[in-house]
Coordinates of C-alpha atoms and ligand atoms in Angstrom, one line a residue:
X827 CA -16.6 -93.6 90.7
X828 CA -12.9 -92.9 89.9
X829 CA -12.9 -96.7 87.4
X830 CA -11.6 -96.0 83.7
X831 CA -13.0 -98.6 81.1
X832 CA -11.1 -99.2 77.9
X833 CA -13.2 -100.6 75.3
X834 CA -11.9 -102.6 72.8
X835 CA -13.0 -103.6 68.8
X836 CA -14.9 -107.0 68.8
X837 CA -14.4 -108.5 65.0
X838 CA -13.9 -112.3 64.2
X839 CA -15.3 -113.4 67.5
X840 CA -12.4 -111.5 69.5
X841 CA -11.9 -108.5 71.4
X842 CA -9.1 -106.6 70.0
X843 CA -7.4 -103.1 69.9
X844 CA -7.6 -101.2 67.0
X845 CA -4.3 -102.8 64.3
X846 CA -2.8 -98.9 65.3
X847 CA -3.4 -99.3 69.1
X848 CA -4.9 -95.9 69.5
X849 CA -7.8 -95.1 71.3
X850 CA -10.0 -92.2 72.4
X851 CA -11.4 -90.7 75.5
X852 CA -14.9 -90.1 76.6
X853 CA -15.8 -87.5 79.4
X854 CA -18.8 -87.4 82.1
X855 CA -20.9 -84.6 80.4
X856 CA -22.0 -83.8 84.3
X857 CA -18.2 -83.3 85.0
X858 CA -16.5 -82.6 81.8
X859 CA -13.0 -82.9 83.5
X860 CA -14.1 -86.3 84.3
X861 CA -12.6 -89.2 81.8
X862 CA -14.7 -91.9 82.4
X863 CA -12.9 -94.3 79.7
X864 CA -11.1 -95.0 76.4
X865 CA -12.5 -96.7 73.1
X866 CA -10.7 -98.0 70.7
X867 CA -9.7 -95.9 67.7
X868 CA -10.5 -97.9 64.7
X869 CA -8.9 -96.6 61.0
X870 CA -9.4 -98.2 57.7
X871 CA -7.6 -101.7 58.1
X872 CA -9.8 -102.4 61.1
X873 CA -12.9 -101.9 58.9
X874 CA -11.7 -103.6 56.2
X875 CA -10.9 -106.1 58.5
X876 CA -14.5 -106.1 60.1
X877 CA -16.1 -106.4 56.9
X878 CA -14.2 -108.9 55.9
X879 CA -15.0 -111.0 58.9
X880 CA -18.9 -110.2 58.3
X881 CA -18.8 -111.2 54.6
X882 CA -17.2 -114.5 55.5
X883 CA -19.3 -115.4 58.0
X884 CA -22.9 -114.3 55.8
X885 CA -23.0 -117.6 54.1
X886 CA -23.8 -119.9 56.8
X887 CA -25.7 -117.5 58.8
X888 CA -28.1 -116.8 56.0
X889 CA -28.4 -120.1 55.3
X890 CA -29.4 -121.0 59.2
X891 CA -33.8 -121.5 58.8
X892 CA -35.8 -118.9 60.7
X893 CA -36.3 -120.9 63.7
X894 CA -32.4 -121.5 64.1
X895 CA -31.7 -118.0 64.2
X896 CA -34.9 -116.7 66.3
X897 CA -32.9 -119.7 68.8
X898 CA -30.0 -117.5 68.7
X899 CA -31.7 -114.3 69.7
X900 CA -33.5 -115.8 72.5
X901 CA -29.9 -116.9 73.1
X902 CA -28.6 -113.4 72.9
X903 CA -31.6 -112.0 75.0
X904 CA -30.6 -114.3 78.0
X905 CA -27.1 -113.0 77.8
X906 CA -27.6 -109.5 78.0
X907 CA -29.0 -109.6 81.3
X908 CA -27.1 -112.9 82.4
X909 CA -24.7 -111.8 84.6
X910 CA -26.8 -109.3 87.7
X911 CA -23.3 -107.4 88.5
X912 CA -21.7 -106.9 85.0
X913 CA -25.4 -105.7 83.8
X914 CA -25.2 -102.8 86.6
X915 CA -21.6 -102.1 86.1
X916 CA -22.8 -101.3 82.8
X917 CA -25.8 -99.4 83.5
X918 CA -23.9 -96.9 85.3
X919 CA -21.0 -96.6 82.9
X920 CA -23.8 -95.9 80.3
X921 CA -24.9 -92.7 83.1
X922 CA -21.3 -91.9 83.8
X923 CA -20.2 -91.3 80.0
X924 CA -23.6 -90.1 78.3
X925 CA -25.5 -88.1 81.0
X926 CA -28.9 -89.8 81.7
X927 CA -30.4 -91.0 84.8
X928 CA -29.6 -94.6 86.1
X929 CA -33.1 -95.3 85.9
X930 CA -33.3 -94.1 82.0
X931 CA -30.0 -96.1 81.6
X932 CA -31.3 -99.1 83.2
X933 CA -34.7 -99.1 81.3
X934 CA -32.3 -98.7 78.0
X935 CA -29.7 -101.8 78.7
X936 CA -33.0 -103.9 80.4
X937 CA -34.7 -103.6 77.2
X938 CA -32.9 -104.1 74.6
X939 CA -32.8 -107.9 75.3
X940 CA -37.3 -107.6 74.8
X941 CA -36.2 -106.0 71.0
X942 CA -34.2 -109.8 70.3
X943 CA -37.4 -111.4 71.5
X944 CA -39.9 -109.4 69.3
X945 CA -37.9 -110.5 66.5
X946 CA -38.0 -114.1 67.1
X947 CA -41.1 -114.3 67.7
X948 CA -41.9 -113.3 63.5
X949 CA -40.1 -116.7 62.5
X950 CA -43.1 -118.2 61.6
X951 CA -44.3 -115.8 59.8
X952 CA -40.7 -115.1 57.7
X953 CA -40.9 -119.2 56.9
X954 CA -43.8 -118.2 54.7
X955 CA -43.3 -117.8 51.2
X956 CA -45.9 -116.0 49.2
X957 CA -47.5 -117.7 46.7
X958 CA -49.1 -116.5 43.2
X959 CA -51.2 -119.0 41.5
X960 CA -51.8 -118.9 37.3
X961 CA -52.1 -119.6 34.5
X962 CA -50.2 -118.3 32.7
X963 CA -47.5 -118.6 35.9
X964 CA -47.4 -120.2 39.4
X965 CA -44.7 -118.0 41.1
X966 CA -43.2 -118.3 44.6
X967 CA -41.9 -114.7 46.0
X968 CA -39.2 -115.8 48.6
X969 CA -37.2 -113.3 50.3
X970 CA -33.4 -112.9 50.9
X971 CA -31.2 -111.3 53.0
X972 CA -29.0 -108.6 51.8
X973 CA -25.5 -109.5 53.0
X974 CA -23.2 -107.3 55.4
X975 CA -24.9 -104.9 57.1
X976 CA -23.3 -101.8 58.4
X977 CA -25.5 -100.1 61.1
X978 CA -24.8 -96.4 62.4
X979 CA -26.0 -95.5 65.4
X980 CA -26.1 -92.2 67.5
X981 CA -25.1 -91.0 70.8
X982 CA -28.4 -90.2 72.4
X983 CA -30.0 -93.5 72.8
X984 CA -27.3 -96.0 71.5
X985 CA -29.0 -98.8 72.9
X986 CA -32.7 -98.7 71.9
X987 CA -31.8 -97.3 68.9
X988 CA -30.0 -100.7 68.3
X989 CA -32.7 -102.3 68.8
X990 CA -34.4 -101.1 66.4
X991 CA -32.0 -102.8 63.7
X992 CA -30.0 -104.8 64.9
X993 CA -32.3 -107.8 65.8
X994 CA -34.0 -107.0 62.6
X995 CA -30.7 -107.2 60.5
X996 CA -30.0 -110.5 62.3
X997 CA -33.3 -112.5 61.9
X998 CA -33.5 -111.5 58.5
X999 CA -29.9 -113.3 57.8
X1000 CA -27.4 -110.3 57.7
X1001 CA -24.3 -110.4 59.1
X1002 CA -23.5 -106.6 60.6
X1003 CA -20.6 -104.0 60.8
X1004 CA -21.6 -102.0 63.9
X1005 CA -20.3 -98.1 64.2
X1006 CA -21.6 -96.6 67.7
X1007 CA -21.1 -92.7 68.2
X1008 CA -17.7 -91.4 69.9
X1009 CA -20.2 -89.4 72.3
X1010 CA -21.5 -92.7 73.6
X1011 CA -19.1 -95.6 72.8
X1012 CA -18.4 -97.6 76.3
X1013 CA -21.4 -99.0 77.2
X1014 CA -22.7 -99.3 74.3
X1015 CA -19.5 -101.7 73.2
X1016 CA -19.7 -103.8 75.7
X1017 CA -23.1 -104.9 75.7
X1018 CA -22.6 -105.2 71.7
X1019 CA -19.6 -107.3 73.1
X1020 CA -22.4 -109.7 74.8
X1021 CA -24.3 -110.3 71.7
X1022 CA -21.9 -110.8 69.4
X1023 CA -20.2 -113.1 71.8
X1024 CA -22.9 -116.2 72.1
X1025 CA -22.9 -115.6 67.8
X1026 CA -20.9 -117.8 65.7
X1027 CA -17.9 -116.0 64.4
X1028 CA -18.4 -112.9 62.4
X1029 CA -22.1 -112.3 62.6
X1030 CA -21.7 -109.1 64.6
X1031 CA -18.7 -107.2 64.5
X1032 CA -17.7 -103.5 66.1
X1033 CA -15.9 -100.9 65.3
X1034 CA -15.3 -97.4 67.2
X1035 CA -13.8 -94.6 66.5
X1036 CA -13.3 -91.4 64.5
X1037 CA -16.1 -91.4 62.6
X1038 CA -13.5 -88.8 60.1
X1039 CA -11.1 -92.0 59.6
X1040 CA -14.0 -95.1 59.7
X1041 CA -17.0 -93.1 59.0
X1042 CA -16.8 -93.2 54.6
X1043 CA -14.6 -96.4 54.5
X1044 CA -17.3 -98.0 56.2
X1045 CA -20.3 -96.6 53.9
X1046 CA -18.4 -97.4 50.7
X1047 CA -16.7 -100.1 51.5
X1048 CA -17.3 -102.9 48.9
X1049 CA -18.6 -105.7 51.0
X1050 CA -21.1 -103.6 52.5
X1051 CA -24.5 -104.7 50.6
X1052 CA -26.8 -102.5 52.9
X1053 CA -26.3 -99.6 55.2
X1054 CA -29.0 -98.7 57.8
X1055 CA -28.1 -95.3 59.7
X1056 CA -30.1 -93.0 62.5
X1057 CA -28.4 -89.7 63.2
X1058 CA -28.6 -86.0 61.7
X1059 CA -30.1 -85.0 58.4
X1060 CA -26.7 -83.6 57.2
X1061 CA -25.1 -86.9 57.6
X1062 CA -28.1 -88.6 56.9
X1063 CA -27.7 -86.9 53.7
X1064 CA -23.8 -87.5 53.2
X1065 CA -24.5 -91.5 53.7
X1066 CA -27.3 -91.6 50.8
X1067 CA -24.4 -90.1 48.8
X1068 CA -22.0 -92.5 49.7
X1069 CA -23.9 -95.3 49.3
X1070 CA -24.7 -94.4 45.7
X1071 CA -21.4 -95.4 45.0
X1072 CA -21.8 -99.1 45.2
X1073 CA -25.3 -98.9 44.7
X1074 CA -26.3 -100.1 47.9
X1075 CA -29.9 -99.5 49.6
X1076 CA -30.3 -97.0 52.9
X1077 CA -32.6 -97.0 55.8
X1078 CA -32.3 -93.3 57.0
X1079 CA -33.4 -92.5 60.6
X1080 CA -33.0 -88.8 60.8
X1081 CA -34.2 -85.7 63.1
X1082 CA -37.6 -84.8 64.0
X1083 CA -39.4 -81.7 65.5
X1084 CA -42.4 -83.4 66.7
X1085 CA -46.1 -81.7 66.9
X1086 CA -48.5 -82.4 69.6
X1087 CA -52.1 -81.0 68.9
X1088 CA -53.3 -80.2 72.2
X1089 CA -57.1 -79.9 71.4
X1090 CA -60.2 -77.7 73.2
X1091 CA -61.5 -80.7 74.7
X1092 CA -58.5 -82.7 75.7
X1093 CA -58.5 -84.4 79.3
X1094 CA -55.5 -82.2 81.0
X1095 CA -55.6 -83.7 84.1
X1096 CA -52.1 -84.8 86.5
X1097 CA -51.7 -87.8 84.7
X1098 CA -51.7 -86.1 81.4
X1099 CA -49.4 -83.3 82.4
X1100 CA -46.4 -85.7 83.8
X1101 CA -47.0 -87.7 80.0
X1102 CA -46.4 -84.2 78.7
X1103 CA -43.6 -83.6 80.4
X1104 CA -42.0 -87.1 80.1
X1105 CA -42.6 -87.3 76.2
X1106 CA -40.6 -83.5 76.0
X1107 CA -38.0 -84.0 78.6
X1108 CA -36.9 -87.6 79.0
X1109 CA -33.5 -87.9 78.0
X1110 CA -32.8 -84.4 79.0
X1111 CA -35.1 -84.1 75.6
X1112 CA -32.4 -85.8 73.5
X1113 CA -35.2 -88.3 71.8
X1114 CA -35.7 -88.2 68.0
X1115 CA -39.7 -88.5 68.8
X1116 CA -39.9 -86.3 71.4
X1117 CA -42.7 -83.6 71.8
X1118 CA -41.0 -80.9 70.3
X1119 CA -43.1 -78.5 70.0
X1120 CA -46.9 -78.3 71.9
X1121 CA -49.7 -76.4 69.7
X1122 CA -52.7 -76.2 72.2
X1123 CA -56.1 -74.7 72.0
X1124 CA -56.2 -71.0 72.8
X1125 CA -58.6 -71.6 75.2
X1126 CA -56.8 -74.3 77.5
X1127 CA -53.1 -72.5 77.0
X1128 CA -53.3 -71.0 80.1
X1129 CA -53.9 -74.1 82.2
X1130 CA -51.4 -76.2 79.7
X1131 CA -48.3 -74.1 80.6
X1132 CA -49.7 -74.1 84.2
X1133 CA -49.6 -77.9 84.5
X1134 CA -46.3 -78.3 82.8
X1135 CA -44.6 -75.7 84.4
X1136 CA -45.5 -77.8 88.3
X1137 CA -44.2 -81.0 86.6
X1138 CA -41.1 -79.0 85.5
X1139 CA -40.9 -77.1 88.6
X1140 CA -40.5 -80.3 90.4
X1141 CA -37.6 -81.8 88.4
X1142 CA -34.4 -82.2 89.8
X1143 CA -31.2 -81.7 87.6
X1144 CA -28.1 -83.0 88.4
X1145 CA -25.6 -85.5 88.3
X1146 CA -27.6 -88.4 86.8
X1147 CA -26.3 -91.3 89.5
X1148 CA -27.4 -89.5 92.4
X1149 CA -31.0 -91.4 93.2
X1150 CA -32.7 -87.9 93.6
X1151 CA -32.0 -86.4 90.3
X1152 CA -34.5 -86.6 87.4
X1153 CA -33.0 -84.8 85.0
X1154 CA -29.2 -85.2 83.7
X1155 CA -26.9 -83.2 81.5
X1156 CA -26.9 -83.0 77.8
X1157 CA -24.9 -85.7 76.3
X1158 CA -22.0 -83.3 74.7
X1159 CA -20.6 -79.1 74.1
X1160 CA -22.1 -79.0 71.0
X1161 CA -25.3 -80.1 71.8
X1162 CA -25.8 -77.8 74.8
X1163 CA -24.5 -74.7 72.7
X1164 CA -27.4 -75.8 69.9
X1165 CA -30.2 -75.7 72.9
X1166 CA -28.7 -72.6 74.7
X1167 CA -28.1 -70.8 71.9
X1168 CA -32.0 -71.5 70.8
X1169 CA -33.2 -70.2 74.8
X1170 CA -31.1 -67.2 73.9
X1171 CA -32.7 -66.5 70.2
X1172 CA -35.8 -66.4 72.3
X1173 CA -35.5 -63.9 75.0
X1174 CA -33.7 -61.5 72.5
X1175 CA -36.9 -61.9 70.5
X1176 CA -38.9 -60.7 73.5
X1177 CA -40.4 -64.9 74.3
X1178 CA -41.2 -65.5 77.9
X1179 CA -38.8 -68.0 78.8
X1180 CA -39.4 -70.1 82.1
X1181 CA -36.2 -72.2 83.2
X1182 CA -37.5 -74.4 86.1
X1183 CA -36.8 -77.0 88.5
X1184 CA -34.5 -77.2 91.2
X1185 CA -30.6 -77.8 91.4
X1186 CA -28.8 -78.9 94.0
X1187 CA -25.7 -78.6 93.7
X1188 CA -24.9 -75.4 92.2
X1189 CA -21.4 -75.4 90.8
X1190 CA -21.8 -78.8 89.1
X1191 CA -24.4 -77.2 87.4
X1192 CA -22.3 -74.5 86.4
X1193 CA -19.7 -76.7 85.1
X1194 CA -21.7 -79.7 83.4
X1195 CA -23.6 -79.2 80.4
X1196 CA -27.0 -78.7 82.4
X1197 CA -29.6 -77.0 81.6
X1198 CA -32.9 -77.0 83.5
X1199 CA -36.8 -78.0 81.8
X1200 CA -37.7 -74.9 80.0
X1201 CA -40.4 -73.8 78.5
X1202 CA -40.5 -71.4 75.7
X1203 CA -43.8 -69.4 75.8
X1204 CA -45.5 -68.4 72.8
X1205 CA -42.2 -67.7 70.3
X1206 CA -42.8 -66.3 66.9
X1207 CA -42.6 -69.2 64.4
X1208 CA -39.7 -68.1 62.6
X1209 CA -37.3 -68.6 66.2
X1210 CA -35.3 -71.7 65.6
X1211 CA -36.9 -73.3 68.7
X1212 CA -40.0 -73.8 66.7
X1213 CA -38.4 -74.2 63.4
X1214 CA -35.6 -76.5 64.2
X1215 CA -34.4 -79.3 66.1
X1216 CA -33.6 -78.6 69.5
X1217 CA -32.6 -81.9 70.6
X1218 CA -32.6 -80.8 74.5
X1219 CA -34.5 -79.7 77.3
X1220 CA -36.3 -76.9 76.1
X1221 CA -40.0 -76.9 74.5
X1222 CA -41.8 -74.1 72.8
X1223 CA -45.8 -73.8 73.6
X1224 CA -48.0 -72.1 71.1
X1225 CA -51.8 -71.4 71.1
X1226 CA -54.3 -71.9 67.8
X1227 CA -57.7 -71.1 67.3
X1228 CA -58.8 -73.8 65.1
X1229 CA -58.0 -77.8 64.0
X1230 CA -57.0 -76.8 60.8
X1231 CA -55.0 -74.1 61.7
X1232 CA -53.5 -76.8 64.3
X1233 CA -52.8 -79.5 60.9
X1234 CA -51.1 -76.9 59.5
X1235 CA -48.7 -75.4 61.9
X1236 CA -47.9 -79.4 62.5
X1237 CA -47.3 -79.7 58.9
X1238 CA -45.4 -77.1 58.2
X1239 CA -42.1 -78.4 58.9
X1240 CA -38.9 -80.0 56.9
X1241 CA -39.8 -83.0 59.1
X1242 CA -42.4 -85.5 59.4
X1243 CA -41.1 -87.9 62.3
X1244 CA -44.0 -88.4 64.4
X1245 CA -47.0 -86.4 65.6
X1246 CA -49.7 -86.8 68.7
X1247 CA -53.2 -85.1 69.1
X1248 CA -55.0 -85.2 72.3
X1249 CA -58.4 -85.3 72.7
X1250 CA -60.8 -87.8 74.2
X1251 CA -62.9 -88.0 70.9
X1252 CA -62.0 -90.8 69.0
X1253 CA -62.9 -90.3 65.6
X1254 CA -61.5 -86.7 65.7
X1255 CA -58.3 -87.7 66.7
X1256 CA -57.9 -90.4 63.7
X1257 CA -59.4 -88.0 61.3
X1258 CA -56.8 -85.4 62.3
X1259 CA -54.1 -88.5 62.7
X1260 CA -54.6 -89.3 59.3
X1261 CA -53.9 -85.8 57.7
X1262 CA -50.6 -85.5 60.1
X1263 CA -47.4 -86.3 57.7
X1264 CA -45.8 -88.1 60.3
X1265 CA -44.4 -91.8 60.4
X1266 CA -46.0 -92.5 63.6
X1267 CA -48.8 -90.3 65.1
X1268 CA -49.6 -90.8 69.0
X1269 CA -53.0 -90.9 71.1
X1270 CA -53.6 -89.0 74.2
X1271 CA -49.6 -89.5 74.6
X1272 CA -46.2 -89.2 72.5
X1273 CA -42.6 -91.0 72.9
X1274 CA -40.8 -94.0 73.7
X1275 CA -43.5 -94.5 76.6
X1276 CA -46.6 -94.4 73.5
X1277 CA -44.5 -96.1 71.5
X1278 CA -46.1 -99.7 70.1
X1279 CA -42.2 -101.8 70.3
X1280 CA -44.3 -103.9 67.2
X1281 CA -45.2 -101.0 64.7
X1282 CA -42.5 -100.2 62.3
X1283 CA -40.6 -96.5 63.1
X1284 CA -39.4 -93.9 60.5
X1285 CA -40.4 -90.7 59.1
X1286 CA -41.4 -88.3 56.2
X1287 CA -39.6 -85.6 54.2
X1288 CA -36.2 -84.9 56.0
X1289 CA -37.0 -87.1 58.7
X1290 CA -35.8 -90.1 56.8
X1291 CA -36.4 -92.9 54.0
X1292 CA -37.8 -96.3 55.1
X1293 CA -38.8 -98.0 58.1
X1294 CA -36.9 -100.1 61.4
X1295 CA -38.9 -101.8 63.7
X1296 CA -41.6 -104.3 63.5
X1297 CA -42.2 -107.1 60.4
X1298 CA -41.3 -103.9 57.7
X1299 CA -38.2 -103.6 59.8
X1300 CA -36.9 -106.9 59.2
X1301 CA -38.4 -107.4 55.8
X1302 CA -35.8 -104.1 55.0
X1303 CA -32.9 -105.8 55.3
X1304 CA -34.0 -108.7 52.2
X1305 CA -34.6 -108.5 48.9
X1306 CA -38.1 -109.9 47.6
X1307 CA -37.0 -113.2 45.2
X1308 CA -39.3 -114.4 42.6
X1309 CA -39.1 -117.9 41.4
X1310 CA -41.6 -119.2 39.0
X1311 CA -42.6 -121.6 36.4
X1312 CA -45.7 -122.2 33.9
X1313 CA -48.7 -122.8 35.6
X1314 CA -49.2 -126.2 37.3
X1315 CA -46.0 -127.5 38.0
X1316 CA -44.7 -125.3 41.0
X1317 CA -47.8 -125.1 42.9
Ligands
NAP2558 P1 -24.9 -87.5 63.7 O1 -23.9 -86.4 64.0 O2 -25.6 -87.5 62.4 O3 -24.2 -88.9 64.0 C1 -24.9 -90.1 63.9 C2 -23.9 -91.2 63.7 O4 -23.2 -91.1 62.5 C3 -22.8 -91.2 64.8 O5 -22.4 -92.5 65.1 C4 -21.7 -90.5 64.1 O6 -20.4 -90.8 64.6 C5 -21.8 -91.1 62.7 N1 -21.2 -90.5 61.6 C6 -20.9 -89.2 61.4 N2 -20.3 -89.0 60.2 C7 -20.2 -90.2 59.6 C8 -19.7 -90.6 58.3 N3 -19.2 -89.8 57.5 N4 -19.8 -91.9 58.1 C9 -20.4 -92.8 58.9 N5 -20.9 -92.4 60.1 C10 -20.8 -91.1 60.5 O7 -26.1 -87.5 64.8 P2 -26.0 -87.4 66.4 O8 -25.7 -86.0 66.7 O9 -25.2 -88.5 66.9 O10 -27.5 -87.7 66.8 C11 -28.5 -86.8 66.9 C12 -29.4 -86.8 65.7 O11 -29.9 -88.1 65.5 C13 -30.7 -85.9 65.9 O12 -30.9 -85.2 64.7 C14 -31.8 -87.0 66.1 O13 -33.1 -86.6 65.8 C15 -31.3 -88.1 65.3 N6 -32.0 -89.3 65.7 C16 -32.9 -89.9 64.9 C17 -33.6 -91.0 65.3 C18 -34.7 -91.6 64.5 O14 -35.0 -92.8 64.7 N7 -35.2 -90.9 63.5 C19 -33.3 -91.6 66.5 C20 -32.3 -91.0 67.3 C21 -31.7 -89.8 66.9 P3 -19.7 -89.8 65.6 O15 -20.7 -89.3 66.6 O16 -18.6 -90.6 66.2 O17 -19.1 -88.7 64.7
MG2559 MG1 -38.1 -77.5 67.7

């Protein structure tokens, strides 16, 4: 309990401090007195050194055929989870540092390895070219990767989140520049440690550290030929500004505040409540597609916020190691204060507010940044629970009277991440799906555990530009090539 990891910068195909030495610390957000480990503090010669490294390694890597590099990521997959004791030494420094329950953790690090495999498995269908037949022109479109890659990633789920681009950026034939969040940096270095380390030289390099000193170097820097980023919409819309310096494309993953239409006939049943509850508060509701805000049918509301206020009641919030506890901390200060402050807005403004579940331990509740499953009943749509973000464990329920009504509260929002509707009638639900502006729009079920792993993942408006995941989410880190000739010589 009492081990402190230091976490170094992996560039070249070595660990290594940062050139100045320094590093940072990271506390247990259960027991914010806790340091659980240092990372190292990167600055400006250590990315420049990082891309450099990338950049000379992007030739042969690129040139490598589909099949040699899908070789690699099965490679990579089989390392990840290669060594039983390292794996759970990381799994719990992952809980220890960022909050969430061992099991969450271990679902996070046991997965990321299936994201690797995913991508493989398109190598066939990368190999082919497409083909345009004339007269006047036969033209072949081929596609390219980009070159250095630099990938941003957040604190909340480091890992997944990874694999949403990282595979991708690799099977497509980038080389990458990887900048994990201070709020999250341990485990997440050390298992991109274990990637990059069955790699040849260069193809995947790290750097921590103040994203202040490493954040805009990074962005701008001049080797960097595409930047892929998931995090905030401020940020998100600082690094489209930066990249317009060098001109170079963005995939933008960016917040959410996710509608669930909760429909007259939908099948509300124990299974569907603990799905509910799961898609709001997993993560301690730190997901960018989780259920953020519940619109259900006037006439089921009272039996909704009956059924999730059991599953909530039966939560346990704590210290997310301890086997029993199902709920952790939030991740950091300024995260909590964003929730709590929200929970407050809404009992000044007269909201009925239910904080449930139980907590066992009392004073490390008081001290951690915990905050039980809460559900926010009925709140005027102007609070900021219903407006905003929240990015934690509270969720506001709100009644309609009719679909449309219900498309349009969903719709009216700066963001357009993903949706659900829930209802047993098929046709409804795609015909309500298909009005929902919303990158993804979920069944009978929302989250990471409705989530097809093969369907590419973004958003509308505010909620981002482009696509990760899936064939689109590979195919966004090349550039379409045309080669062609007058008709019947090329094909
Ligand atoms: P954030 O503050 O925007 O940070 C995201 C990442 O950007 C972190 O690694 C951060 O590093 C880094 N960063 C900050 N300034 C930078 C700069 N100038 N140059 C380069 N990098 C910079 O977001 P967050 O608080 O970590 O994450 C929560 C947000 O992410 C939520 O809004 C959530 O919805 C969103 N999110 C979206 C998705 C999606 O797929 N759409 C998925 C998950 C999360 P430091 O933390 O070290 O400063
Ligand atoms: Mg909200």
């Amino acid at each position: 309990m009492t081990d402190v990891t230091h976490t170094q910068l992996f560039i070249g195909g070595q660990w290594q401090d940062s050139l100045s030495g320094e590093e940072f610390s990271i506390c247990n957000p259960a027991r914010p007195d806790e340091v659980v480990g240092f990372a190292a503090n990167g600055n400006v010669a250590d990315i420049d050194a990082a891309c450099e490294s990338a950049a000379a390694a992007f030739p042969q890597w690129s040139s490598l055929s589909y099949q040699e590099r899908a070789a690699y990521l099965h490679r990579v997959a089989e390392h990840l989870v290669a060594d039983a004791v390292e794996l759970e030494k990381r799994i719990s420094l992952f809980t220890r540092e960022h909050g969430k329950i061992l099991q969450e953790a271990s679902i996070e690090m046991r997965r990321f390895g299936d994201r690797f495999l995913l991508c493989a498995d398109y190598a066939e269908r990368l190999e082919q070219d497409e083909q345009l037949q004339g007269p006047p022109f036969d033209t072949v479109i081929t596609r390219q990767a980009r070159g250095v890659a630099a990938l941003v990633v957040p604190w909340n789920w480091p890992i997944s989140i990874l694999g949403a681009k990282l595979p991708q950026a690799l099977m497509a034939g980038n080389t990458v520049v990887i900048k994990p969040s201070k709020e999250s940096a341990l485990a997440p270095a050390l298992t991109i440690g274990r990637v990059a380390e069955v790699l040849p030289a260069g193809v995947v390099n790290l750097v921590t550290g103040s994203s202040s000193r490493i954040g805009d170097p990074l962005l701008t820097h001049p080797l960097v030929r595409t930047i892929n980023f998931t995090g905030s919409v401020p940020v998100g819309r600082h690094v489209m500004k930066m990249a317009a310096d060098n001109l170079v494309p963005v995939t933008l993953e960016l917040g959410g505040n996710d509608a669930g239409l909760i429909l007259e006939d939908a099948e509300l049943d124990a299974d569907a409540f603990r799905r509910m509850y799961l898609a709001s508060f997993m993560s301690s509701g730190q997901i960018c597609m989780a259920l953020k805000r519940i619109y259900v049918h006037r006439s089921r509301y009272d039996e909704l916020v009956d059924g999730l206020s059991a599953v909530c009641s039966q939560q346990v919030v704590g210290d997310g190691l301890l086997p029993e506890t199902t709920m952790g901390p939030v991740n950091n200060r300024g995260q909590y204060d964003i929730v709590i402050g929200m929970i407050e807005q809404a009992k000044r403004a007269g909201a009925e507010v239910r904080e449930l579940g139980q907590v066992p331990d009392q004073d490390l509740y008081d001290r951690g940044y915990f905050q039980k499953p809460t559900l926010v009943l009925n709140p005027d749509a102007a609070l900021d629970i219903v407006k905003e973000e929240q990015f934690g464990p509270a969720v506001p329920i709100i009644p309609f009277d009719t679909e449309e009504e219900a498309i349009g509260f969903a719709n009216d929002s700066e963001f357009g991440l993903c949706s659900s509707v829930w209802t047993p009638d098929r046709e409804r639900a795609m015909n309500i799906a298909r009005k929902l502006e919303a990158g993804y729009t979920y069944l009978n079920g929302h989250g990471p555990l409705a989530q097809d792993g093969r369907a590419p993942f973004g958003g509308f408006k505010s909620s981002g530009i482009g696509r990760n995941l899936g064939f689109e989410g590979i195919q966004a880190f090349q550039e379409p090539h045309a080669i062609s000739a007058p008709a019947g010589w090329l094909l």
